[in-house]
PDB file of C-alpha atoms and ligand atoms in Angstrom:
ATOM      1  CA  MET A  21       3.155  -0.328 -11.311  1.00 49.00           C
ATOM      2  CA  LEU A  22       2.346   0.233  -7.672  1.00 48.00           C
ATOM      3  CA  GLN A  23       4.699   2.463  -5.763  1.00 54.00           C
ATOM      4  CA  CYS A  24       4.110   0.557  -2.567  1.00 52.00           C
ATOM      5  CA  ASN A  25       4.803  -3.185  -2.394  1.00 49.00           C
ATOM      6  CA  ALA A  26       2.712  -3.570   0.723  1.00 47.00           C
ATOM      7  CA  PRO A  27       0.427  -6.583   0.094  1.00 47.00           C
ATOM      8  CA  THR A  28       2.865  -9.206   1.310  1.00 45.00           C
ATOM      9  CA  SER A  29       4.291  -7.027   4.036  1.00 41.00           C
ATOM     10  CA  VAL A  30       2.908  -6.265   7.464  1.00 43.00           C
ATOM     11  CA  SER A  31       4.035  -2.682   7.387  1.00 48.00           C
ATOM     12  CA  ALA A  32       1.672  -0.269   5.725  1.00 48.00           C
ATOM     13  CA  CYS A  33       2.403   2.759   3.646  1.00 51.00           C
ATOM     14  CA  PRO A  34      -0.082   5.315   4.968  1.00 48.00           C
ATOM     15  CA  LEU A  35      -0.196   7.700   2.061  1.00 53.00           C
ATOM     16  CA  GLY A  36      -0.211   5.278  -0.805  1.00 56.00           C
ATOM     17  CA  ALA A  37      -1.206   1.895   0.516  1.00 66.00           C
ATOM     18  CA  PRO A  38      -3.117  -0.041  -2.104  1.00 76.00           C
ATOM     19  CA  ALA A  39      -6.180  -1.908  -0.907  1.00 86.00           C
ATOM     20  CA  ARG A  40      -8.399  -4.512  -2.454  1.00 91.00           C
ATOM     21  CA  CYS A  41     -12.024  -3.695  -3.037  1.00 95.00           C
ATOM     22  CA  PRO A  42     -14.079  -5.758  -0.571  1.00 94.00           C
ATOM     23  CA  HIS A  43     -16.839  -6.015  -3.172  1.00 96.00           C
ATOM     24  CA  CYS A  44     -15.033  -7.178  -6.301  1.00 97.00           C
ATOM     25  CA  GLY A  45     -11.424  -7.708  -5.222  1.00 96.00           C
ATOM     26  CA  ASP A  46      -9.972  -5.178  -7.609  1.00 95.00           C
ATOM     27  CA  TRP A  47      -7.023  -3.075  -6.492  1.00 94.00           C
ATOM     28  CA  MET A  48      -7.722   0.477  -5.421  1.00 92.00           C
ATOM     29  CA  VAL A  49      -4.556   2.510  -5.515  1.00 86.00           C
ATOM     30  CA  ALA A  50      -5.691   6.056  -4.812  1.00 86.00           C
ATOM     31  CA  PRO A  51      -7.884   6.927  -1.840  1.00 91.00           C
ATOM     32  CA  LEU A  52     -10.553   9.533  -2.417  1.00 93.00           C
ATOM     33  CA  ALA A  53      -9.777  11.034   0.945  1.00 94.00           C
ATOM     34  CA  SER A  54      -7.878  10.304   4.100  1.00 92.00           C
ATOM     35  CA  GLU A  55      -8.485  11.407   7.646  1.00 92.00           C
ATOM     36  CA  PHE A  56      -6.905  10.951  11.017  1.00 90.00           C
ATOM     37  CA  VAL A  57      -9.184   9.005  13.321  1.00 88.00           C
ATOM     38  CA  ALA A  58      -6.891   8.565  16.291  1.00 81.00           C
ATOM     39  CA  ASP A  59      -3.410   9.460  17.419  1.00 81.00           C
ATOM     40  CA  ALA A  60      -1.842   6.922  15.146  1.00 86.00           C
ATOM     41  CA  GLU A  61      -4.490   5.767  12.713  1.00 90.00           C
ATOM     42  CA  ILE A  62      -5.548   6.944   9.313  1.00 89.00           C
ATOM     43  CA  ARG A  63      -8.826   6.133   7.621  1.00 92.00           C
ATOM     44  CA  HIS A  64      -8.825   5.968   3.851  1.00 92.00           C
ATOM     45  CA  HIS A  65     -12.008   6.388   1.864  1.00 94.00           C
ATOM     46  CA  TRP A  66     -12.056   4.512  -1.407  1.00 94.00           C
ATOM     47  CA  ALA A  67     -14.252   4.367  -4.468  1.00 94.00           C
ATOM     48  CA  CYS A  68     -13.628   1.332  -6.615  1.00 95.00           C
ATOM     49  CA  GLU A  69     -13.064   2.127 -10.266  1.00 93.00           C
ATOM     50  CA  ASN A  70     -14.246  -1.332 -11.244  1.00 95.00           C
ATOM     51  CA  CYS A  71     -17.565  -1.680  -9.397  1.00 96.00           C
ATOM     52  CA  ALA A  72     -18.011   1.866  -8.071  1.00 94.00           C
ATOM     53  CA  GLN A  73     -18.613   0.664  -4.517  1.00 95.00           C
ATOM     54  CA  ALA A  74     -17.353   2.792  -1.661  1.00 95.00           C
ATOM     55  CA  SER A  75     -15.336   1.403   1.207  1.00 95.00           C
ATOM     56  CA  THR A  76     -13.026   2.516   3.959  1.00 94.00           C
ATOM     57  CA  THR A  77      -9.895   1.110   5.508  1.00 91.00           C
ATOM     58  CA  THR A  78      -8.288   2.094   8.766  1.00 90.00           C
ATOM     59  CA  ILE A  79      -4.595   1.523   9.120  1.00 86.00           C
ATOM     60  CA  PRO A  80      -1.972   2.403  11.709  1.00 86.00           C
ATOM     61  CA  LEU A  81       0.213   5.341  10.925  1.00 79.00           C
ATOM     62  CA  CYS A  82       3.849   4.495  10.258  1.00 71.00           C
ATOM     63  CA  VAL A  83       5.918   5.911  13.058  1.00 64.00           C
ATOM     64  CA  PRO A  84       9.588   6.373  12.267  1.00 66.00           C
TER      65      PRO A  84
HETATM   66 ZN1   ZN B 124     -14.878  -3.077  -6.590  1.00 88.76          ZN
END
């Protein structure tokens, strides 16, 4: 189902990392938008399909 099996891992997949909605706990698999906020961080903007609440997550960029 999910391309990224990140939830149990510490490493994050910056372009497709699923996140849980902080409002209802549902999985959000596709960010509305992503932006660089620092040299090695990406901020994802989410809109939950279940409860329609917006949220953001900031994660470190994977460096090879
Ligand atoms: Zn939600």
